[in-house]
CSV table of C-alpha atoms and ligand atoms in Angstrom, one decimal:
chain,number,residue,atom,x,y,z
J,1186,MET,CA,-39.2,5.4,-67.0
J,1187,LYS,CA,-35.9,7.1,-67.0
J,1188,GLN,CA,-34.4,8.8,-64.0
J,1189,VAL,CA,-34.4,12.5,-63.9
J,1190,ASP,CA,-32.3,14.5,-61.5
J,1191,ILE,CA,-32.8,18.2,-61.6
J,1192,LYS,CA,-31.3,21.1,-59.7
J,1193,ILE,CA,-34.0,23.0,-57.9
J,1194,PRO,CA,-33.5,26.8,-58.6
J,1195,ALA,CA,-32.1,28.7,-55.5
J,1196,GLU,CA,-35.2,30.9,-55.6
J,1197,GLY,CA,-37.4,27.8,-55.5
J,1198,TYR,CA,-40.1,26.6,-57.9
J,1199,CYS,CA,-43.9,27.2,-57.7
J,1200,VAL,CA,-46.5,25.7,-59.9
J,1201,SER,CA,-50.3,24.9,-59.9
J,1202,TYR,CA,-52.3,22.2,-61.6
J,1203,GLN,CA,-55.9,21.1,-61.5
J,1204,SER,CA,-56.8,17.5,-62.2
J,1205,PRO,CA,-60.2,15.8,-62.2
J,1206,SER,CA,-61.5,12.6,-60.7
J,1207,ASN,CA,-62.5,9.8,-63.1
J,1208,ILE,CA,-65.1,7.1,-63.1
J,1209,ALA,CA,-64.1,3.6,-64.2
J,1210,ILE,CA,-66.5,1.8,-66.6
J,1211,VAL,CA,-64.3,-1.4,-66.7
J,1212,LYS,CA,-63.0,-1.5,-63.1
J,1213,TYR,CA,-59.5,-2.0,-61.8
J,1214,TRP,CA,-59.9,-4.3,-58.8
J,1215,GLY,CA,-56.9,-6.4,-57.7
J,1216,LYS,CA,-53.2,-5.6,-58.2
J,1217,LYS,CA,-49.8,-7.2,-58.1
J,1218,GLY,CA,-46.2,-6.1,-57.3
J,1219,GLU,CA,-45.8,-2.3,-57.0
J,1220,GLN,CA,-49.1,-0.9,-58.3
J,1221,ILE,CA,-49.4,-3.2,-61.3
J,1222,PRO,CA,-53.1,-3.8,-62.2
J,1223,ALA,CA,-54.4,-7.3,-62.3
J,1224,ASN,CA,-56.5,-6.2,-65.3
J,1225,ALA,CA,-56.8,-3.3,-67.7
J,1226,SER,CA,-59.4,-0.6,-66.9
J,1227,LEU,CA,-61.1,2.2,-68.8
J,1228,SER,CA,-62.5,5.3,-67.3
J,1229,LEU,CA,-64.3,8.5,-68.3
J,1230,THR,CA,-62.5,11.7,-67.1
J,1231,LEU,CA,-64.8,14.0,-65.1
J,1232,SER,CA,-64.7,17.8,-64.9
J,1233,GLU,CA,-66.5,19.1,-61.9
J,1234,CYS,CA,-64.9,16.9,-59.2
J,1235,ARG,CA,-61.4,18.3,-59.2
J,1236,THR,CA,-58.4,18.9,-57.0
J,1237,GLU,CA,-56.4,22.1,-57.4
J,1238,THR,CA,-52.9,21.8,-56.2
J,1239,HIS,CA,-50.3,24.5,-55.7
J,1240,MET,CA,-46.7,23.2,-55.1
J,1241,MET,CA,-43.8,25.2,-53.7
J,1242,VAL,CA,-40.4,23.6,-53.8
J,1243,LYS,CA,-37.2,24.9,-52.3
J,1244,PRO,CA,-33.7,23.4,-52.3
J,1245,SER,CA,-32.5,21.9,-49.0
J,1246,LYS,CA,-29.1,22.5,-47.5
J,1247,VAL,CA,-28.7,18.8,-46.7
J,1248,ALA,CA,-30.1,15.7,-48.3
J,1249,ASN,CA,-33.0,14.1,-46.4
J,1250,GLU,CA,-34.0,10.5,-47.1
J,1251,ASP,CA,-37.2,11.0,-45.1
J,1252,TYR,CA,-38.3,14.0,-47.3
J,1253,GLU,CA,-39.4,17.4,-46.2
J,1254,VAL,CA,-43.1,17.7,-46.9
J,1255,SER,CA,-45.9,19.8,-45.6
J,1256,VAL,CA,-49.5,19.6,-46.8
J,1257,TYR,CA,-52.4,22.1,-46.5
J,1258,LEU,CA,-56.0,21.5,-47.4
J,1259,ASP,CA,-58.0,24.7,-47.8
J,1260,GLY,CA,-55.3,26.6,-46.0
J,1261,GLU,CA,-55.3,24.3,-43.0
J,1262,LYS,CA,-52.2,22.3,-42.2
J,1263,LYS,CA,-52.9,18.5,-42.5
J,1264,ASP,CA,-50.1,16.5,-40.9
J,1265,ASP,CA,-52.2,13.3,-41.3
J,1266,PHE,CA,-51.8,13.7,-45.1
J,1267,VAL,CA,-48.0,13.7,-44.9
J,1268,PRO,CA,-47.4,9.8,-44.6
J,1269,LYS,CA,-49.4,9.2,-47.8
J,1270,ILE,CA,-47.3,11.8,-49.7
J,1271,LYS,CA,-44.0,10.4,-48.2
J,1272,GLN,CA,-45.1,6.9,-49.3
J,1273,PHE,CA,-45.7,8.3,-52.8
J,1274,PHE,CA,-42.3,10.0,-52.8
J,1275,THR,CA,-40.6,6.7,-51.7
J,1276,ARG,CA,-42.2,5.0,-54.7
J,1277,ILE,CA,-41.0,7.6,-57.2
J,1278,VAL,CA,-37.7,8.6,-55.7
J,1279,SER,CA,-35.6,6.3,-57.9
J,1280,TYR,CA,-37.1,8.2,-61.0
J,1281,ALA,CA,-36.9,11.6,-59.2
J,1282,PRO,CA,-33.9,11.5,-56.8
J,1283,TYR,CA,-34.1,15.3,-56.4
J,1284,LEU,CA,-36.9,14.7,-54.0
J,1285,THR,CA,-34.4,14.0,-51.2
J,1286,LYS,CA,-32.8,17.4,-51.8
J,1287,CYS,CA,-35.7,19.8,-51.5
J,1288,SER,CA,-38.6,20.8,-49.3
J,1289,VAL,CA,-42.0,20.5,-50.8
J,1290,GLU,CA,-45.0,22.5,-49.6
J,1291,ILE,CA,-48.4,21.4,-51.1
J,1292,HIS,CA,-51.6,23.4,-50.9
J,1293,THR,CA,-54.7,21.6,-52.2
J,1294,HIS,CA,-58.3,22.4,-52.6
J,1295,ASN,CA,-61.0,19.9,-53.7
J,1296,THR,CA,-64.0,21.3,-55.6
J,1297,PHE,CA,-66.2,18.5,-54.2
J,1298,PRO,CA,-67.3,18.4,-50.6
J,1299,HIS,CA,-64.8,16.9,-48.1
J,1300,SER,CA,-65.7,13.4,-46.9
J,1301,SER,CA,-68.4,13.2,-49.6
J,1302,GLY,CA,-67.3,9.6,-50.3
J,1303,ILE,CA,-65.7,10.8,-53.6
J,1304,ALA,CA,-62.1,9.7,-53.4
J,1305,SER,CA,-59.7,12.6,-53.8
J,1306,SER,CA,-56.8,10.3,-54.4
J,1307,ALA,CA,-57.2,10.1,-58.2
J,1308,SER,CA,-57.5,13.9,-58.6
J,1309,GLY,CA,-55.0,14.7,-55.9
J,1310,MET,CA,-52.2,12.4,-56.9
J,1311,SER,CA,-52.6,13.3,-60.6
J,1312,ALA,CA,-52.5,17.0,-59.9
J,1313,LEU,CA,-49.4,16.6,-57.7
J,1314,SER,CA,-47.7,14.4,-60.4
J,1315,MET,CA,-48.4,17.0,-63.1
J,1316,CYS,CA,-46.8,19.7,-60.8
J,1317,LEU,CA,-43.6,17.5,-60.3
J,1318,VAL,CA,-43.2,16.7,-64.0
J,1319,ASP,CA,-43.9,20.4,-64.9
J,1320,MET,CA,-41.0,21.3,-62.6
J,1321,GLU,CA,-38.7,18.7,-64.1
J,1322,ARG,CA,-39.5,20.1,-67.6
J,1323,ASN,CA,-38.9,23.7,-66.5
J,1324,CYS,CA,-35.6,22.8,-64.8
J,1325,GLY,CA,-34.0,21.5,-68.0
J,1326,VAL,CA,-35.4,18.1,-68.8
J,1327,ASP,CA,-36.4,17.9,-72.5
J,1328,MET,CA,-39.9,16.4,-72.7
J,1329,SER,CA,-42.7,16.7,-75.3
J,1330,GLU,CA,-46.2,17.4,-74.1
J,1331,GLU,CA,-47.0,13.7,-74.7
J,1332,GLU,CA,-43.9,12.5,-72.8
J,1333,MET,CA,-44.8,14.8,-70.0
J,1334,LYS,CA,-48.3,13.3,-69.6
J,1335,LYS,CA,-47.0,9.8,-69.8
J,1336,ARG,CA,-44.4,10.5,-67.0
J,1337,ALA,CA,-47.1,12.2,-64.9
J,1338,SER,CA,-49.4,9.3,-65.4
J,1339,PHE,CA,-46.6,6.9,-64.4
J,1340,TYR,CA,-46.0,8.9,-61.2
J,1341,ALA,CA,-49.7,9.2,-60.5
J,1342,ARG,CA,-50.1,5.4,-60.8
J,1343,LEU,CA,-47.5,4.9,-58.0
J,1344,GLY,CA,-49.5,7.3,-55.8
J,1345,SER,CA,-52.9,5.7,-56.5
J,1346,GLY,CA,-53.6,3.3,-59.4
J,1347,SER,CA,-56.8,5.0,-60.7
J,1348,ALA,CA,-55.0,8.4,-60.6
J,1349,SER,CA,-53.0,7.4,-63.7
J,1350,ARG,CA,-56.1,7.8,-65.8
J,1351,SER,CA,-57.1,11.3,-64.6
J,1352,ILE,CA,-54.4,13.1,-66.7
J,1353,TYR,CA,-56.1,12.6,-70.1
J,1354,PRO,CA,-59.2,14.1,-71.6
J,1355,LEU,CA,-62.5,12.2,-72.3
J,1356,ALA,CA,-61.4,8.6,-71.6
J,1357,ALA,CA,-58.3,6.7,-70.6
J,1358,VAL,CA,-57.0,3.1,-70.4
J,1359,TRP,CA,-54.6,1.9,-67.8
J,1360,GLY,CA,-53.2,-1.6,-68.0
J,1361,GLU,CA,-51.9,-3.6,-70.9
J,1362,HIS,CA,-54.6,-4.9,-73.3
J,1363,ILE,CA,-53.9,-6.3,-76.7
J,1364,GLU,CA,-56.6,-4.2,-78.4
J,1365,TYR,CA,-55.5,-0.9,-77.1
J,1366,LYS,CA,-52.3,0.1,-78.9
J,1367,CYS,CA,-49.5,1.3,-76.7
J,1368,SER,CA,-51.4,0.5,-73.5
J,1369,SER,CA,-49.3,-0.2,-70.5
J,1370,ASP,CA,-49.4,-1.5,-66.9
J,1371,LEU,CA,-47.1,1.4,-66.0
J,1372,TYR,CA,-49.1,4.4,-67.1
J,1373,ALA,CA,-52.4,5.3,-68.7
J,1374,ILE,CA,-53.1,6.3,-72.3
J,1375,ALA,CA,-55.9,8.4,-73.9
J,1376,VAL,CA,-58.5,6.4,-75.7
J,1377,GLU,CA,-58.3,7.4,-79.3
J,1378,ASP,CA,-61.5,6.5,-80.9
J,1379,VAL,CA,-64.3,8.0,-78.7
J,1380,HIS,CA,-67.7,8.6,-80.4
J,1381,PRO,CA,-69.0,12.2,-80.0
J,1382,VAL,CA,-71.9,11.0,-77.8
J,1383,PHE,CA,-69.3,10.3,-75.1
J,1384,HIS,CA,-67.6,13.7,-75.4
J,1385,THR,CA,-70.5,15.2,-73.5
J,1386,PHE,CA,-71.7,12.2,-71.5
J,1387,HIS,CA,-73.0,13.0,-68.0
J,1388,ASP,CA,-72.3,11.5,-64.6
J,1389,THR,CA,-74.4,12.7,-61.7
J,1390,VAL,CA,-72.9,11.5,-58.5
J,1391,LEU,CA,-75.5,10.7,-55.8
J,1392,LEU,CA,-73.9,11.3,-52.4
J,1393,ILE,CA,-75.7,8.4,-50.7
J,1394,GLU,CA,-73.3,8.0,-47.8
J,1395,LYS,CA,-70.7,10.6,-46.9
J,1396,GLY,CA,-67.6,9.9,-44.8
J,1397,GLN,CA,-65.0,7.2,-44.6
J,1398,LYS,CA,-65.6,3.7,-46.2
J,1399,SER,CA,-65.5,0.8,-43.8
J,1400,VAL,CA,-63.0,-1.1,-46.0
J,1401,SER,CA,-60.4,0.9,-47.9
J,1402,SER,CA,-59.6,0.2,-51.6
J,1403,THR,CA,-56.1,-0.9,-50.6
J,1404,VAL,CA,-57.6,-3.7,-48.4
J,1405,GLY,CA,-60.1,-4.4,-51.1
J,1406,HIS,CA,-57.4,-4.9,-53.8
J,1407,SER,CA,-55.5,-7.2,-51.5
J,1408,LEU,CA,-58.5,-9.4,-50.9
J,1409,MET,CA,-58.5,-10.3,-54.6
J,1410,LYS,CA,-55.4,-12.4,-53.8
J,1411,GLY,CA,-56.6,-15.9,-53.2
J,1412,HIS,CA,-60.2,-14.9,-54.0
J,1413,PRO,CA,-62.1,-17.9,-55.4
J,1414,TYR,CA,-63.5,-15.9,-58.4
J,1415,SER,CA,-60.5,-13.7,-59.2
J,1416,ALA,CA,-59.3,-15.6,-62.2
J,1417,ALA,CA,-62.7,-15.5,-63.8
J,1418,ARG,CA,-63.1,-11.9,-63.0
J,1419,TYR,CA,-59.8,-10.9,-64.6
J,1420,GLN,CA,-60.8,-12.9,-67.7
J,1421,GLN,CA,-64.1,-11.1,-67.8
J,1422,ALA,CA,-62.4,-7.7,-67.6
J,1423,VAL,CA,-60.2,-8.6,-70.6
J,1424,THR,CA,-63.4,-9.4,-72.6
J,1425,ASN,CA,-65.2,-6.3,-71.4
J,1426,MET,CA,-62.3,-4.1,-72.4
J,1427,SER,CA,-62.6,-5.5,-76.0
J,1428,LYS,CA,-66.3,-5.0,-76.0
J,1429,LEU,CA,-66.0,-1.5,-74.6
J,1430,LYS,CA,-63.5,-0.4,-77.3
J,1431,ASP,CA,-66.0,-1.2,-80.0
J,1432,ILE,CA,-68.9,0.4,-78.0
J,1433,MET,CA,-67.0,3.6,-77.4
J,1434,SER,CA,-66.2,3.9,-81.1
J,1435,ARG,CA,-69.7,3.1,-82.3
J,1436,GLY,CA,-71.4,5.3,-79.7
J,1437,ASP,CA,-73.7,2.5,-78.6
J,1438,VAL,CA,-75.2,4.1,-75.4
J,1439,GLU,CA,-77.3,1.1,-74.6
J,1440,ALA,CA,-74.5,-1.4,-74.7
J,1441,PHE,CA,-72.3,1.0,-72.8
J,1442,GLY,CA,-74.8,1.3,-70.0
J,1443,ALA,CA,-75.3,-2.4,-69.8
J,1444,LEU,CA,-71.6,-3.0,-69.6
J,1445,ALA,CA,-71.1,-0.3,-67.0
J,1446,GLU,CA,-73.9,-1.7,-64.8
J,1447,SER,CA,-72.6,-5.3,-65.0
J,1448,GLU,CA,-69.1,-4.1,-64.1
J,1449,ALA,CA,-70.4,-2.2,-61.1
J,1450,LEU,CA,-72.3,-5.1,-59.8
J,1451,THR,CA,-69.4,-7.5,-60.4
J,1452,LEU,CA,-67.1,-5.2,-58.4
J,1453,HIS,CA,-69.4,-5.3,-55.4
J,1454,ALA,CA,-70.0,-9.1,-55.9
J,1455,MET,CA,-66.2,-9.5,-55.5
J,1456,MET,CA,-66.4,-7.6,-52.2
J,1457,MET,CA,-69.3,-9.7,-51.0
J,1458,THR,CA,-67.6,-13.0,-51.8
J,1459,ALA,CA,-64.1,-12.0,-50.5
J,1460,SER,CA,-62.7,-13.5,-47.3
J,1461,PRO,CA,-63.5,-11.7,-45.0
J,1462,TYR,CA,-66.6,-10.7,-46.9
J,1463,TYR,CA,-68.0,-7.1,-46.7
J,1464,ILE,CA,-70.6,-4.8,-48.2
J,1465,LEU,CA,-70.1,-1.2,-49.2
J,1466,PHE,CA,-73.6,-0.8,-50.6
J,1467,ALA,CA,-76.2,1.1,-48.5
J,1468,PRO,CA,-79.9,0.5,-48.6
J,1469,HIS,CA,-80.3,3.7,-50.6
J,1470,THR,CA,-77.8,2.5,-53.1
J,1471,ILE,CA,-80.1,-0.4,-54.0
J,1472,GLU,CA,-83.2,1.8,-54.0
J,1473,ALA,CA,-81.5,4.2,-56.4
J,1474,ILE,CA,-80.5,1.3,-58.7
J,1475,GLN,CA,-84.1,0.0,-58.7
J,1476,LEU,CA,-85.5,3.5,-59.5
J,1477,ILE,CA,-83.1,3.9,-62.4
J,1478,TRP,CA,-84.1,0.5,-63.8
J,1479,LYS,CA,-87.8,1.4,-63.4
J,1480,GLU,CA,-87.4,4.8,-65.1
J,1481,ARG,CA,-85.6,3.2,-67.9
J,1482,LYS,CA,-88.2,0.6,-68.4
J,1483,GLU,CA,-91.2,2.8,-68.1
J,1484,LYS,CA,-90.1,6.0,-69.8
J,1485,GLY,CA,-87.5,4.6,-72.1
J,1486,LEU,CA,-84.9,7.0,-70.8
J,1487,PRO,CA,-81.2,6.1,-71.6
J,1488,VAL,CA,-80.2,6.3,-67.9
J,1489,TYR,CA,-77.7,3.8,-66.4
J,1490,PHE,CA,-75.5,3.6,-63.3
J,1491,THR,CA,-72.1,2.6,-62.1
J,1492,LEU,CA,-70.6,2.4,-58.7
J,1493,ASP,CA,-67.2,3.0,-57.2
J,1494,ALA,CA,-65.9,1.2,-54.1
J,1495,GLY,CA,-68.5,2.8,-51.9
J,1496,ALA,CA,-72.2,3.5,-51.5
J,1497,ASN,CA,-72.5,6.4,-53.9
J,1498,VAL,CA,-74.2,5.9,-57.2
J,1499,HIS,CA,-73.0,7.4,-60.5
J,1500,VAL,CA,-75.9,8.1,-62.8
J,1501,LEU,CA,-74.8,7.9,-66.4
J,1502,TYR,CA,-76.7,9.5,-69.4
J,1503,PRO,CA,-76.1,11.2,-72.7
J,1504,ASP,CA,-76.4,14.9,-73.1
J,1505,SER,CA,-79.4,14.5,-75.4
J,1506,HIS,CA,-81.5,13.4,-72.4
J,1507,ALA,CA,-79.9,15.6,-69.7
J,1508,GLY,CA,-83.1,17.6,-69.1
J,1509,SER,CA,-85.4,14.7,-68.4
J,1510,VAL,CA,-82.8,12.6,-66.5
J,1511,GLN,CA,-81.9,15.6,-64.3
J,1512,SER,CA,-85.6,16.2,-63.5
J,1513,PHE,CA,-85.9,12.5,-62.6
J,1514,ILE,CA,-82.8,12.7,-60.4
J,1515,LYS,CA,-84.1,15.8,-58.6
J,1516,GLU,CA,-87.5,14.4,-58.0
J,1517,LYS,CA,-86.9,10.7,-57.3
J,1518,LEU,CA,-83.2,10.2,-56.5
J,1519,SER,CA,-82.2,13.2,-54.5
J,1520,PRO,CA,-84.4,12.1,-51.5
J,1521,LEU,CA,-82.0,9.1,-51.3
J,1522,CYS,CA,-79.0,11.3,-51.0
J,1523,GLN,CA,-77.5,12.5,-47.6
J,1524,GLY,CA,-78.9,16.0,-47.2
J,1525,GLY,CA,-80.4,15.7,-50.7
J,1526,THR,CA,-76.9,16.3,-52.2
J,1527,TYR,CA,-75.7,15.2,-55.5
J,1528,ILE,CA,-73.1,16.5,-58.0
J,1529,ASN,CA,-73.9,17.0,-61.7
J,1530,ASP,CA,-70.7,16.1,-63.4
J,1531,MET,CA,-69.7,15.3,-67.0
J,1532,VAL,CA,-66.9,14.2,-69.2
J,1533,GLY,CA,-64.0,16.7,-69.2
J,1534,SER,CA,-60.6,17.6,-70.5
J,1535,GLY,CA,-58.1,16.1,-68.0
J,1536,SER,CA,-55.3,17.9,-66.0
J,1537,SER,CA,-54.2,21.4,-66.8
J,1538,LYS,CA,-52.0,24.1,-65.5
J,1539,ILE,CA,-53.7,26.9,-63.5
R,226,LIG,O1,-56.9,3.6,-57.3
R,226,LIG,P1,-57.5,2.9,-56.2
R,226,LIG,O2,-56.4,2.0,-55.5
R,226,LIG,O3,-58.2,3.8,-55.2
R,226,LIG,O4,-58.6,1.8,-56.7
R,226,LIG,C1,-59.7,2.2,-57.4
R,226,LIG,C2,-60.6,1.1,-57.6
R,226,LIG,C3,-62.0,1.5,-58.2
R,226,LIG,O5,-62.3,2.8,-58.0
R,226,LIG,C4,-63.0,0.7,-57.5
R,226,LIG,C5,-62.0,1.1,-59.7
R,226,LIG,C6,-61.3,1.9,-60.6
R,226,LIG,O6,-60.8,1.4,-61.6
R,226,LIG,O7,-61.2,3.2,-60.4
C-alpha cells in the first residue's frame, strides 16, 4: 500500500461513517507477523450491529510521535480506548504519516448494547478506517471508490483482523486463497458470486453471556502457535474456503449450514485443545445448539448456528423461513439469553458515509 501524506486543512476535517459487524463462516484463527492471517476466512456482513463514528481532525502546531487522540463513546470520554487507537495509528503511520501532525477526536456509538459480548472492534475499526481514507481522498489523494475500500480494508486489518471484512456488502474474503481471484492477506475483497438466497440471510444473535470474555482473541490467536492441531486446522480452512465458494454460488443452504456449524465447533475445539486450554462456551450455548439441532430434525426447518470467540450463538436461516424460525427463537431460545435478549440481524450493505 502506498504512503499518502496529506495536509490537513487549517479549518480541520470532519467526517462520519457507519460500519457493521460481520460473522465469519470460515473462521480466521491464528496469525503471523503483523496481522497476517494463518488462513483465509469468509464472512457475511451484518446490518443491525453497527458502529457509527464521527471523526474530527485538526492540524497540530508541532509533530507528535505519540499522537493526539481523544475518544468518546456515546458522548462520554473514554481514556481507556486511547491505547488501542494509538496502537492502530502506530501500525498505519508509515502509510499515513500525517497522523503525527494532527489531533484526532473520535466520537462513536454502537447500535448494539455495550458489553453484549458482540465485539465492536470489527465495526469500530472499519468505520474509523473509512473516515481516515475519506479524509485522504478529500485532501487531494486520487482514489477510485474501489481503491478507497481496499485502502480502508487494509487499514482496518491492522486495527483488528476481522475488521478488514466489514467494509464490503454481503460477503467478504480476507486472506489469500487460490480460488478467490485477487484475494490478499493484506485486505479483504467482496465475494463476487453470491446466490440471492444469501442476500437476505438472517443471523439472530443470542446474547447468552454479556460482558468481557475470559480469554481475548489476541491471546487466542497467539495460542495457535505451537498448537498440536494448527497445521491440520489451517489445511481444513483452505478446503472449507473452496467448498464455501461453490456453496455460496449455488445457494445450497443445507451445505452452508453444515459447514458453518463444523467451523464453529472447530474454532472452539482449538481453544479447548490449546495450551493452556480454555472454554468460552457457556452451558446455555450448548443448550441452544441442541435445541437448534432438535428443531431442525423434528420440524425440518433450515436453521443452523455459528459461534464467535465467545458464548453467544448466531442463529443462521434463510429469509423464506424467517417467520417460523423467529417464533422458535422467541419461544425456545430466548429463555437461554441473558435477560431474554437477542438481536435479529441480517446480511447488509457494508460501510457507508453518514
Ligand atoms: O479480528 P479478531 O482478532 O478479533 O479475531 C476474530 C476471530 C474470530 O471472530 C473468532 C473469527 C473471525 O474470522 O472473525
